[in-house]
Amino acid sequence: MTSEEVLDIYRQTGALLNGHFLLSSGLHSSQYLQSALVLQQPDTATRLCAALATHFKELRIEAVIAPALGGVFVSHETARALGVRALFAERVAGELALRRGFTIKPGERVLVVEDVITTGKSTKETIAVVNQAGGVVVAAGSLVDRSNGKADIGVLYKSLVMLDVPAYTPENCPLCKTGSVPVKPGSRGLK
Ligand SMILES: [Zn+2]
C-alpha cells in the first residue's frame, strides 16, 4: 500500500481535517488526522494494519502493544496480521500502565504501535512500560508519521505515511496571528 493510497483513505473518510488545531504536543497546526474515522471501518483497519505489519514479519514479534485509546485498534489489527497477542497500555493518573491482567513475559519480543506519531512521546512512554515489564521492544510503527521522520523513537520505526505538516509554537503560529483560536480535536488525556 503506497502512502498516497493511505492518505486517500484518510481523505475519503473525512479524517484529514483542515483548520487550526492544538495538538497534544502543545503545538498548533493547520492539519489534524482523526484516525478513528478511518479505523471505524473494520475492513479498512485490517487492511492498513496488515500493510504496516509487513515491515515486522521477520522480527519474531510475540506481542503487539499500543497506548489507549487511539492505538487500540492498530494494536489489535497489527497483531491479527502477525498472529500474536494484542495488548494496550492505558493512563492511570497520567502515567501509562498495563492493566486488565495483561502481562509481558521477561524477554518477550514486543512491537509498539500507534495511529499517528507527532513527537513520539506516547510511543516512547509505551516502550518504557514494556521495558519495565521485562519485555524487549524490537520495533515500533504507526499508520502515519507526522514528524516526517524527525521523531527519534530509539528503536526500528516504520510508518505507512510520512507527512510534513508544519506545526508551530503558539507564539509563532501564523493562524493565531490572524485572530483565529485553535481547537483541540483529541487531547493526550483522551488518547
Ligand atoms: Zn495557532
mmCIF file with all atom_site columns, N, CA and C in Angstrom, residues 108-175:
data_model
loop_
_atom_site.group_PDB
_atom_site.id
_atom_site.type_symbol
_atom_site.label_atom_id
_atom_site.label_alt_id
_atom_site.label_comp_id
_atom_site.label_asym_id
_atom_site.label_entity_id
_atom_site.label_seq_id
_atom_site.pdbx_PDB_ins_code
_atom_site.Cartn_x
_atom_site.Cartn_y
_atom_site.Cartn_z
_atom_site.occupancy
_atom_site.B_iso_or_equiv
_atom_site.pdbx_formal_charge
_atom_site.auth_seq_id
_atom_site.auth_comp_id
_atom_site.auth_asym_id
_atom_site.auth_atom_id
_atom_site.pdbx_PDB_model_num
ATOM 1   N N  . GLU A 1 108 ? 10.191 -11.242 26.273 1.00 0.00 ? 108 GLU A N  1
ATOM 2   C CA . GLU A 1 108 ? 9.212  -11.339 25.187 1.00 0.00 ? 108 GLU A CA 1
ATOM 3   C C  . GLU A 1 108 ? 9.437  -10.219 24.166 1.00 0.00 ? 108 GLU A C  1
ATOM 4   N N  . ARG A 1 109 ? 9.355  -10.586 22.877 1.00 0.00 ? 109 ARG A N  1
ATOM 5   C CA . ARG A 1 109 ? 9.658  -9.635  21.798 1.00 0.00 ? 109 ARG A CA 1
ATOM 6   C C  . ARG A 1 109 ? 8.385  -8.879  21.418 1.00 0.00 ? 109 ARG A C  1
ATOM 7   N N  . VAL A 1 110 ? 8.409  -7.572  21.647 1.00 0.00 ? 110 VAL A N  1
ATOM 8   C CA . VAL A 1 110 ? 7.198  -6.750  21.550 1.00 0.00 ? 110 VAL A CA 1
ATOM 9   C C  . VAL A 1 110 ? 7.342  -5.673  20.489 1.00 0.00 ? 110 VAL A C  1
ATOM 10  N N  . LEU A 1 111 ? 6.239  -5.443  19.764 1.00 0.00 ? 111 LEU A N  1
ATOM 11  C CA . LEU A 1 111 ? 6.129  -4.351  18.797 1.00 0.00 ? 111 LEU A CA 1
ATOM 12  C C  . LEU A 1 111 ? 5.187  -3.292  19.378 1.00 0.00 ? 111 LEU A C  1
ATOM 13  N N  . VAL A 1 112 ? 5.609  -2.036  19.366 1.00 0.00 ? 112 VAL A N  1
ATOM 14  C CA . VAL A 1 112 ? 4.775  -0.929  19.864 1.00 0.00 ? 112 VAL A CA 1
ATOM 15  C C  . VAL A 1 112 ? 4.194  -0.178  18.659 1.00 0.00 ? 112 VAL A C  1
ATOM 16  N N  . VAL A 1 113 ? 2.872  0.009   18.652 1.00 0.00 ? 113 VAL A N  1
ATOM 17  C CA . VAL A 1 113 ? 2.246  0.710   17.524 1.00 0.00 ? 113 VAL A CA 1
ATOM 18  C C  . VAL A 1 113 ? 1.327  1.832   18.009 1.00 0.00 ? 113 VAL A C  1
ATOM 19  N N  . GLU A 1 114 ? 1.028  2.731   17.068 1.00 0.00 ? 114 GLU A N  1
ATOM 20  C CA . GLU A 1 114 ? 0.104  3.846   17.317 1.00 0.00 ? 114 GLU A CA 1
ATOM 21  C C  . GLU A 1 114 ? -0.592 4.189   16.016 1.00 0.00 ? 114 GLU A C  1
ATOM 22  N N  . ASP A 1 115 ? -1.610 5.029   16.093 1.00 0.00 ? 115 ASP A N  1
ATOM 23  C CA . ASP A 1 115 ? -2.234 5.504   14.854 1.00 0.00 ? 115 ASP A CA 1
ATOM 24  C C  . ASP A 1 115 ? -1.370 6.586   14.213 1.00 0.00 ? 115 ASP A C  1
ATOM 25  N N  . VAL A 1 116 ? -1.087 7.632   14.972 1.00 0.00 ? 116 VAL A N  1
ATOM 26  C CA . VAL A 1 116 ? -0.302 8.750   14.446 1.00 0.00 ? 116 VAL A CA 1
ATOM 27  C C  . VAL A 1 116 ? 0.788  9.123   15.437 1.00 0.00 ? 116 VAL A C  1
ATOM 28  N N  . ILE A 1 117 ? 1.989  9.316   14.940 1.00 0.00 ? 117 ILE A N  1
ATOM 29  C CA . ILE A 1 117 ? 3.075  9.839   15.774 1.00 0.00 ? 117 ILE A CA 1
ATOM 30  C C  . ILE A 1 117 ? 3.307  11.295  15.407 1.00 0.00 ? 117 ILE A C  1
ATOM 31  N N  . THR A 1 118 ? 3.349  12.167  16.400 1.00 0.00 ? 118 THR A N  1
ATOM 32  C CA . THR A 1 118 ? 3.704  13.570  16.137 1.00 0.00 ? 118 THR A CA 1
ATOM 33  C C  . THR A 1 118 ? 5.089  13.847  16.703 1.00 0.00 ? 118 THR A C  1
ATOM 34  N N  . THR A 1 119 ? 5.242  13.632  18.000 1.00 0.00 ? 119 THR A N  1
ATOM 35  C CA . THR A 1 119 ? 6.566  13.811  18.608 1.00 0.00 ? 119 THR A CA 1
ATOM 36  C C  . THR A 1 119 ? 7.143  12.459  19.051 1.00 0.00 ? 119 THR A C  1
ATOM 37  N N  . GLY A 1 120 ? 6.281  11.429  19.083 1.00 0.00 ? 120 GLY A N  1
ATOM 38  C CA . GLY A 1 120 ? 6.723  10.107  19.512 1.00 0.00 ? 120 GLY A CA 1
ATOM 39  C C  . GLY A 1 120 ? 6.620  9.904   21.013 1.00 0.00 ? 120 GLY A C  1
ATOM 40  N N  . LYS A 1 121 ? 6.057  10.889  21.708 1.00 0.00 ? 121 LYS A N  1
ATOM 41  C CA . LYS A 1 121 ? 6.027  10.829  23.182 1.00 0.00 ? 121 LYS A CA 1
ATOM 42  C C  . LYS A 1 121 ? 5.263  9.607   23.700 1.00 0.00 ? 121 LYS A C  1
ATOM 43  N N  . SER A 1 122 ? 4.050  9.375   23.172 1.00 0.00 ? 122 SER A N  1
ATOM 44  C CA . SER A 1 122 ? 3.246  8.240   23.661 1.00 0.00 ? 122 SER A CA 1
ATOM 45  C C  . SER A 1 122 ? 3.920  6.905   23.345 1.00 0.00 ? 122 SER A C  1
ATOM 46  N N  . THR A 1 123 ? 4.523  6.810   22.155 1.00 0.00 ? 123 THR A N  1
ATOM 47  C CA . THR A 1 123 ? 5.215  5.575   21.789 1.00 0.00 ? 123 THR A CA 1
ATOM 48  C C  . THR A 1 123 ? 6.386  5.328   22.737 1.00 0.00 ? 123 THR A C  1
ATOM 49  N N  . LYS A 1 124 ? 7.127  6.377   23.058 1.00 0.00 ? 124 LYS A N  1
ATOM 50  C CA . LYS A 1 124 ? 8.276  6.210   23.965 1.00 0.00 ? 124 LYS A CA 1
ATOM 51  C C  . LYS A 1 124 ? 7.808  5.837   25.372 1.00 0.00 ? 124 LYS A C  1
ATOM 52  N N  . GLU A 1 125 ? 6.670  6.397   25.791 1.00 0.00 ? 125 GLU A N  1
ATOM 53  C CA . GLU A 1 125 ? 6.124  6.030   27.101 1.00 0.00 ? 125 GLU A CA 1
ATOM 54  C C  . GLU A 1 125 ? 5.699  4.558   27.100 1.00 0.00 ? 125 GLU A C  1
ATOM 55  N N  . THR A 1 126 ? 5.140  4.096   25.974 1.00 0.00 ? 126 THR A N  1
ATOM 56  C CA . THR A 1 126 ? 4.710  2.697   25.880 1.00 0.00 ? 126 THR A CA 1
ATOM 57  C C  . THR A 1 126 ? 5.920  1.768   25.871 1.00 0.00 ? 126 THR A C  1
ATOM 58  N N  . ILE A 1 127 ? 6.984  2.193   25.204 1.00 0.00 ? 127 ILE A N  1
ATOM 59  C CA . ILE A 1 127 ? 8.233  1.417   25.210 1.00 0.00 ? 127 ILE A CA 1
ATOM 60  C C  . ILE A 1 127 ? 8.735  1.259   26.655 1.00 0.00 ? 127 ILE A C  1
ATOM 61  N N  . ALA A 1 128 ? 8.627  2.333   27.427 1.00 0.00 ? 128 ALA A N  1
ATOM 62  C CA . ALA A 1 128 ? 9.069  2.284   28.828 1.00 0.00 ? 128 ALA A CA 1
ATOM 63  C C  . ALA A 1 128 ? 8.235  1.289   29.634 1.00 0.00 ? 128 ALA A C  1
ATOM 64  N N  . VAL A 1 129 ? 6.938  1.222   29.343 1.00 0.00 ? 129 VAL A N  1
ATOM 65  C CA . VAL A 1 129 ? 6.052  0.269   30.037 1.00 0.00 ? 129 VAL A CA 1
ATOM 66  C C  . VAL A 1 129 ? 6.503  -1.167  29.753 1.00 0.00 ? 129 VAL A C  1
ATOM 67  N N  . VAL A 1 130 ? 6.828  -1.449  28.483 1.00 0.00 ? 130 VAL A N  1
ATOM 68  C CA . VAL A 1 130 ? 7.261  -2.793  28.085 1.00 0.00 ? 130 VAL A CA 1
ATOM 69  C C  . VAL A 1 130 ? 8.598  -3.131  28.759 1.00 0.00 ? 130 VAL A C  1
ATOM 70  N N  . ASN A 1 131 ? 9.513  -2.180  28.729 1.00 0.00 ? 131 ASN A N  1
ATOM 71  C CA . ASN A 1 131 ? 10.829 -2.400  29.343 1.00 0.00 ? 131 ASN A CA 1
ATOM 72  C C  . ASN A 1 131 ? 10.696 -2.692  30.830 1.00 0.00 ? 131 ASN A C  1
ATOM 73  N N  . GLN A 1 132 ? 9.819  -1.920  31.465 1.00 0.00 ? 132 GLN A N  1
ATOM 74  C CA . GLN A 1 132 ? 9.609  -2.091  32.902 1.00 0.00 ? 132 GLN A CA 1
ATOM 75  C C  . GLN A 1 132 ? 9.064  -3.488  33.223 1.00 0.00 ? 132 GLN A C  1
ATOM 76  N N  . ALA A 1 133 ? 8.250  -4.029  32.290 1.00 0.00 ? 133 ALA A N  1
ATOM 77  C CA . ALA A 1 133 ? 7.669  -5.359  32.487 1.00 0.00 ? 133 ALA A CA 1
ATOM 78  C C  . ALA A 1 133 ? 8.667  -6.465  32.125 1.00 0.00 ? 133 ALA A C  1
ATOM 79  N N  . GLY A 1 134 ? 9.837  -6.088  31.617 1.00 0.00 ? 134 GLY A N  1
ATOM 80  C CA . GLY A 1 134 ? 10.859 -7.085  31.279 1.00 0.00 ? 134 GLY A CA 1
ATOM 81  C C  . GLY A 1 134 ? 10.848 -7.502  29.825 1.00 0.00 ? 134 GLY A C  1
ATOM 82  N N  . GLY A 1 135 ? 9.930  -6.925  29.032 1.00 0.00 ? 135 GLY A N  1
ATOM 83  C CA . GLY A 1 135 ? 9.873  -7.253  27.609 1.00 0.00 ? 135 GLY A CA 1
ATOM 84  C C  . GLY A 1 135 ? 10.958 -6.547  26.826 1.00 0.00 ? 135 GLY A C  1
ATOM 85  N N  . VAL A 1 136 ? 11.111 -6.960  25.560 1.00 0.00 ? 136 VAL A N  1
ATOM 86  C CA . VAL A 1 136 ? 12.101 -6.357  24.676 1.00 0.00 ? 136 VAL A CA 1
ATOM 87  C C  . VAL A 1 136 ? 11.360 -5.710  23.512 1.00 0.00 ? 136 VAL A C  1
ATOM 88  N N  . VAL A 1 137 ? 11.450 -4.393  23.402 1.00 0.00 ? 137 VAL A N  1
ATOM 89  C CA . VAL A 1 137 ? 10.798 -3.710  22.277 1.00 0.00 ? 137 VAL A CA 1
ATOM 90  C C  . VAL A 1 137 ? 11.706 -3.837  21.060 1.00 0.00 ? 137 VAL A C  1
ATOM 91  N N  . VAL A 1 138 ? 11.228 -4.606  20.081 1.00 0.00 ? 138 VAL A N  1
ATOM 92  C CA . VAL A 1 138 ? 12.024 -4.900  18.898 1.00 0.00 ? 138 VAL A CA 1
ATOM 93  C C  . VAL A 1 138 ? 11.868 -3.792  17.863 1.00 0.00 ? 138 VAL A C  1
ATOM 94  N N  . ALA A 1 139 ? 10.667 -3.193  17.815 1.00 0.00 ? 139 ALA A N  1
ATOM 95  C CA . ALA A 1 139 ? 10.404 -2.165  16.813 1.00 0.00 ? 139 ALA A CA 1
ATOM 96  C C  . ALA A 1 139 ? 9.146  -1.405  17.207 1.00 0.00 ? 139 ALA A C  1
ATOM 97  N N  . ALA A 1 140 ? 8.914  -0.307  16.478 1.00 0.00 ? 140 ALA A N  1
ATOM 98  C CA . ALA A 1 140 ? 7.697  0.479   16.666 1.00 0.00 ? 140 ALA A CA 1
ATOM 99  C C  . ALA A 1 140 ? 7.168  0.878   15.298 1.00 0.00 ? 140 ALA A C  1
ATOM 100 N N  . GLY A 1 141 ? 5.869  1.171   15.257 1.00 0.00 ? 141 GLY A N  1
ATOM 101 C CA . GLY A 1 141 ? 5.285  1.564   13.983 1.00 0.00 ? 141 GLY A CA 1
ATOM 102 C C  . GLY A 1 141 ? 4.041  2.397   14.189 1.00 0.00 ? 141 GLY A C  1
ATOM 103 N N  . SER A 1 142 ? 3.665  3.141   13.147 1.00 0.00 ? 142 SER A N  1
ATOM 104 C CA . SER A 1 142 ? 2.402  3.881   13.182 1.00 0.00 ? 142 SER A CA 1
ATOM 105 C C  . SER A 1 142 ? 1.866  3.971   11.768 1.00 0.00 ? 142 SER A C  1
ATOM 106 N N  . LEU A 1 143 ? 0.568  4.204   11.673 1.00 0.00 ? 143 LEU A N  1
ATOM 107 C CA . LEU A 1 143 ? -0.019 4.376   10.356 1.00 0.00 ? 143 LEU A CA 1
ATOM 108 C C  . LEU A 1 143 ? 0.566  5.627   9.717  1.00 0.00 ? 143 LEU A C  1
ATOM 109 N N  . VAL A 1 144 ? 0.612  6.708   10.500 1.00 0.00 ? 144 VAL A N  1
ATOM 110 C CA . VAL A 1 144 ? 1.088  7.985   9.984  1.00 0.00 ? 144 VAL A CA 1
ATOM 111 C C  . VAL A 1 144 ? 2.198  8.533   10.876 1.00 0.00 ? 144 VAL A C  1
ATOM 112 N N  . ASP A 1 145 ? 3.234  9.046   10.235 1.00 0.00 ? 145 ASP A N  1
ATOM 113 C CA . ASP A 1 145 ? 4.305  9.739   10.946 1.00 0.00 ? 145 ASP A CA 1
ATOM 114 C C  . ASP A 1 145 ? 4.235  11.217  10.592 1.00 0.00 ? 145 ASP A C  1
ATOM 115 N N  . ARG A 1 146 ? 3.664  11.994  11.514 1.00 0.00 ? 146 ARG A N  1
ATOM 116 C CA . ARG A 1 146 ? 3.509  13.436  11.267 1.00 0.00 ? 146 ARG A CA 1
ATOM 117 C C  . ARG A 1 146 ? 4.806  14.201  11.445 1.00 0.00 ? 146 ARG A C  1
ATOM 118 N N  . SER A 1 147 ? 5.821  13.530  11.983 1.00 0.00 ? 147 SER A N  1
ATOM 119 C CA . SER A 1 147 ? 7.088  14.225  12.213 1.00 0.00 ? 147 SER A CA 1
ATOM 120 C C  . SER A 1 147 ? 7.945  14.195  10.951 1.00 0.00 ? 147 SER A C  1
ATOM 121 N N  . ASN A 1 148 ? 7.441  13.507  9.918  1.00 0.00 ? 148 ASN A N  1
ATOM 122 C CA . ASN A 1 148 ? 8.176  13.366  8.651  1.00 0.00 ? 148 ASN A CA 1
ATOM 123 C C  . ASN A 1 148 ? 9.563  12.771  8.882  1.00 0.00 ? 148 ASN A C  1
ATOM 124 N N  . GLY A 1 149 ? 9.606  11.773  9.771  1.00 0.00 ? 149 GLY A N  1
ATOM 125 C CA . GLY A 1 149 ? 10.857 11.062  10.010 1.00 0.00 ? 149 GLY A CA 1
ATOM 126 C C  . GLY A 1 149 ? 11.750 11.708  11.063 1.00 0.00 ? 149 GLY A C  1
ATOM 127 N N  . LYS A 1 150 ? 11.294 12.804  11.673 1.00 0.00 ? 150 LYS A N  1
ATOM 128 C CA . LYS A 1 150 ? 12.157 13.519  12.628 1.00 0.00 ? 150 LYS A CA 1
ATOM 129 C C  . LYS A 1 150 ? 12.035 12.982  14.059 1.00 0.00 ? 150 LYS A C  1
ATOM 130 N N  . ALA A 1 151 ? 10.939 12.284  14.371 1.00 0.00 ? 151 ALA A N  1
ATOM 131 C CA . ALA A 1 151 ? 10.773 11.760  15.732 1.00 0.00 ? 151 ALA A CA 1
ATOM 132 C C  . ALA A 1 151 ? 11.830 10.686  15.985 1.00 0.00 ? 151 ALA A C  1
ATOM 133 N N  . ASP A 1 152 ? 12.529 10.785  17.103 1.00 0.00 ? 152 ASP A N  1
ATOM 134 C CA . ASP A 1 152 ? 13.552 9.803   17.444 1.00 0.00 ? 152 ASP A CA 1
ATOM 135 C C  . ASP A 1 152 ? 12.959 8.824   18.448 1.00 0.00 ? 152 ASP A C  1
ATOM 136 N N  . ILE A 1 153 ? 12.585 7.630   17.943 1.00 0.00 ? 153 ILE A N  1
ATOM 137 C CA . ILE A 1 153 ? 11.886 6.655   18.781 1.00 0.00 ? 153 ILE A CA 1
ATOM 138 C C  . ILE A 1 153 ? 12.870 5.781   19.560 1.00 0.00 ? 153 ILE A C  1
ATOM 139 N N  . GLY A 1 154 ? 14.062 5.606   19.042 1.00 0.00 ? 154 GLY A N  1
ATOM 140 C CA . GLY A 1 154 ? 15.077 4.831   19.751 1.00 0.00 ? 154 GLY A CA 1
ATOM 141 C C  . GLY A 1 154 ? 15.112 3.356   19.391 1.00 0.00 ? 154 GLY A C  1
ATOM 142 N N  . VAL A 1 155 ? 14.130 2.902   18.582 1.00 0.00 ? 155 VAL A N  1
ATOM 143 C CA . VAL A 1 155 ? 14.141 1.524   18.063 1.00 0.00 ? 155 VAL A CA 1
ATOM 144 C C  . VAL A 1 155 ? 13.782 1.615   16.576 1.00 0.00 ? 155 VAL A C  1
ATOM 145 N N  . LEU A 1 156 ? 13.896 0.495   15.855 1.00 0.00 ? 156 LEU A N  1
ATOM 146 C CA . LEU A 1 156 ? 13.472 0.463   14.454 1.00 0.00 ? 156 LEU A CA 1
ATOM 147 C C  . LEU A 1 156 ? 12.035 0.971   14.364 1.00 0.00 ? 156 LEU A C  1
ATOM 148 N N  . TYR A 1 157 ? 11.783 1.935   13.498 1.00 0.00 ? 157 TYR A N  1
ATOM 149 C CA . TYR A 1 157 ? 10.451 2.543   13.432 1.00 0.00 ? 157 TYR A CA 1
ATOM 150 C C  . TYR A 1 157 ? 9.998  2.674   11.981 1.00 0.00 ? 157 TYR A C  1
ATOM 151 N N  . LYS A 1 158 ? 8.777  2.198   11.689 1.00 0.00 ? 158 LYS A N  1
ATOM 152 C CA . LYS A 1 158 ? 8.222  2.262   10.337 1.00 0.00 ? 158 LYS A CA 1
ATOM 153 C C  . LYS A 1 158 ? 6.808  2.831   10.373 1.00 0.00 ? 158 LYS A C  1
ATOM 154 N N  . SER A 1 159 ? 6.469  3.572   9.324  1.00 0.00 ? 159 SER A N  1
ATOM 155 C CA . SER A 1 159 ? 5.098  4.068   9.197  1.00 0.00 ? 159 SER A CA 1
ATOM 156 C C  . SER A 1 159 ? 4.643  3.858   7.757  1.00 0.00 ? 159 SER A C  1
ATOM 157 N N  . LEU A 1 160 ? 3.328  3.924   7.539  1.00 0.00 ? 160 LEU A N  1
ATOM 158 C CA . LEU A 1 160 ? 2.803  3.793   6.174  1.00 0.00 ? 160 LEU A CA 1
ATOM 159 C C  . LEU A 1 160 ? 2.925  5.113   5.421  1.00 0.00 ? 160 LEU A C  1
ATOM 160 N N  . VAL A 1 161 ? 2.793  6.222   6.154  1.00 0.00 ? 161 VAL A N  1
ATOM 161 C CA . VAL A 1 161 ? 2.831  7.548   5.540  1.00 0.00 ? 161 VAL A CA 1
ATOM 162 C C  . VAL A 1 161 ? 3.723  8.464   6.358  1.00 0.00 ? 161 VAL A C  1
ATOM 163 N N  . MET A 1 162 ? 4.578  9.223   5.675  1.00 0.00 ? 162 MET A N  1
ATOM 164 C CA . MET A 1 162 ? 5.315  10.293  6.351  1.00 0.00 ? 162 MET A CA 1
ATOM 165 C C  . MET A 1 162 ? 4.747  11.610  5.858  1.00 0.00 ? 162 MET A C  1
ATOM 166 N N  . LEU A 1 163 ? 4.331  12.445  6.801  1.00 0.00 ? 163 LEU A N  1
ATOM 167 C CA . LEU A 1 163 ? 3.725  13.728  6.442  1.00 0.00 ? 163 LEU A CA 1
ATOM 168 C C  . LEU A 1 163 ? 4.578  14.850  6.989  1.00 0.00 ? 163 LEU A C  1
ATOM 169 N N  . ASP A 1 164 ? 4.759  15.878  6.174  1.00 0.00 ? 164 ASP A N  1
ATOM 170 C CA . ASP A 1 164 ? 5.456  17.062  6.672  1.00 0.00 ? 164 ASP A CA 1
ATOM 171 C C  . ASP A 1 164 ? 4.428  18.165  6.830  1.00 0.00 ? 164 ASP A C  1
ATOM 172 N N  . VAL A 1 165 ? 3.728  18.132  7.966  1.00 0.00 ? 165 VAL A N  1
ATOM 173 C CA . VAL A 1 165 ? 2.731  19.154  8.257  1.00 0.00 ? 165 VAL A CA 1
ATOM 174 C C  . VAL A 1 165 ? 3.367  20.145  9.216  1.00 0.00 ? 165 VAL A C  1
ATOM 175 N N  . PRO A 1 166 ? 3.476  21.410  8.825  1.00 0.00 ? 166 PRO A N  1
ATOM 176 C CA . PRO A 1 166 ? 4.101  22.362  9.728  1.00 0.00 ? 166 PRO A CA 1
ATOM 177 C C  . PRO A 1 166 ? 3.328  22.482  11.044 1.00 0.00 ? 166 PRO A C  1
ATOM 178 N N  . ALA A 1 167 ? 4.057  22.512  12.131 1.00 0.00 ? 167 ALA A N  1
ATOM 179 C CA . ALA A 1 167 ? 3.457  22.746  13.446 1.00 0.00 ? 167 ALA A CA 1
ATOM 180 C C  . ALA A 1 167 ? 4.226  23.898  14.074 1.00 0.00 ? 167 ALA A C  1
ATOM 181 N N  . TYR A 1 168 ? 3.516  24.742  14.810 1.00 0.00 ? 168 TYR A N  1
ATOM 182 C CA . TYR A 1 168 ? 4.116  25.972  15.328 1.00 0.00 ? 168 TYR A CA 1
ATOM 183 C C  . TYR A 1 168 ? 3.928  26.080  16.826 1.00 0.00 ? 168 TYR A C  1
ATOM 184 N N  . THR A 1 169 ? 4.869  26.724  17.477 1.00 0.00 ? 169 THR A N  1
ATOM 185 C CA . THR A 1 169 ? 4.636  27.109  18.867 1.00 0.00 ? 169 THR A CA 1
ATOM 186 C C  . THR A 1 169 ? 3.575  28.207  18.826 1.00 0.00 ? 169 THR A C  1
ATOM 187 N N  . PRO A 1 170 ? 2.760  28.321  19.896 1.00 0.00 ? 170 PRO A N  1
ATOM 188 C CA . PRO A 1 170 ? 1.685  29.317  19.882 1.00 0.00 ? 170 PRO A CA 1
ATOM 189 C C  . PRO A 1 170 ? 2.184  30.714  19.517 1.00 0.00 ? 170 PRO A C  1
ATOM 190 N N  . GLU A 1 171 ? 3.391  31.070  19.992 1.00 0.00 ? 171 GLU A N  1
ATOM 191 C CA . GLU A 1 171 ? 3.916  32.427  19.724 1.00 0.00 ? 171 GLU A CA 1
ATOM 192 C C  . GLU A 1 171 ? 4.195  32.637  18.244 1.00 0.00 ? 171 GLU A C  1
ATOM 193 N N  . ASN A 1 172 ? 4.552  31.552  17.550 1.00 0.00 ? 172 ASN A N  1
ATOM 194 C CA . ASN A 1 172 ? 4.937  31.684  16.141 1.00 0.00 ? 172 ASN A CA 1
ATOM 195 C C  . ASN A 1 172 ? 3.853  31.236  15.171 1.00 0.00 ? 172 ASN A C  1
ATOM 196 N N  . CYS A 1 173 ? 2.657  30.938  15.689 1.00 0.00 ? 173 CYS A N  1
ATOM 197 C CA . CYS A 1 173 ? 1.613  30.376  14.829 1.00 0.00 ? 173 CYS A CA 1
ATOM 198 C C  . CYS A 1 173 ? 0.996  31.457  13.930 1.00 0.00 ? 173 CYS A C  1
ATOM 199 N N  . PRO A 1 174 ? 1.104  31.270  12.592 1.00 0.00 ? 174 PRO A N  1
ATOM 200 C CA . PRO A 1 174 ? 0.540  32.270  11.675 1.00 0.00 ? 174 PRO A CA 1
ATOM 201 C C  . PRO A 1 174 ? -0.988 32.320  11.742 1.00 0.00 ? 174 PRO A C  1
ATOM 202 N N  . LEU A 1 175 ? -1.611 31.195  12.124 1.00 0.00 ? 175 LEU A N  1
ATOM 203 C CA . LEU A 1 175 ? -3.076 31.160  12.217 1.00 0.00 ? 175 LEU A CA 1
ATOM 204 C C  . LEU A 1 175 ? -3.541 31.996  13.410 1.00 0.00 ? 175 LEU A C  1
#
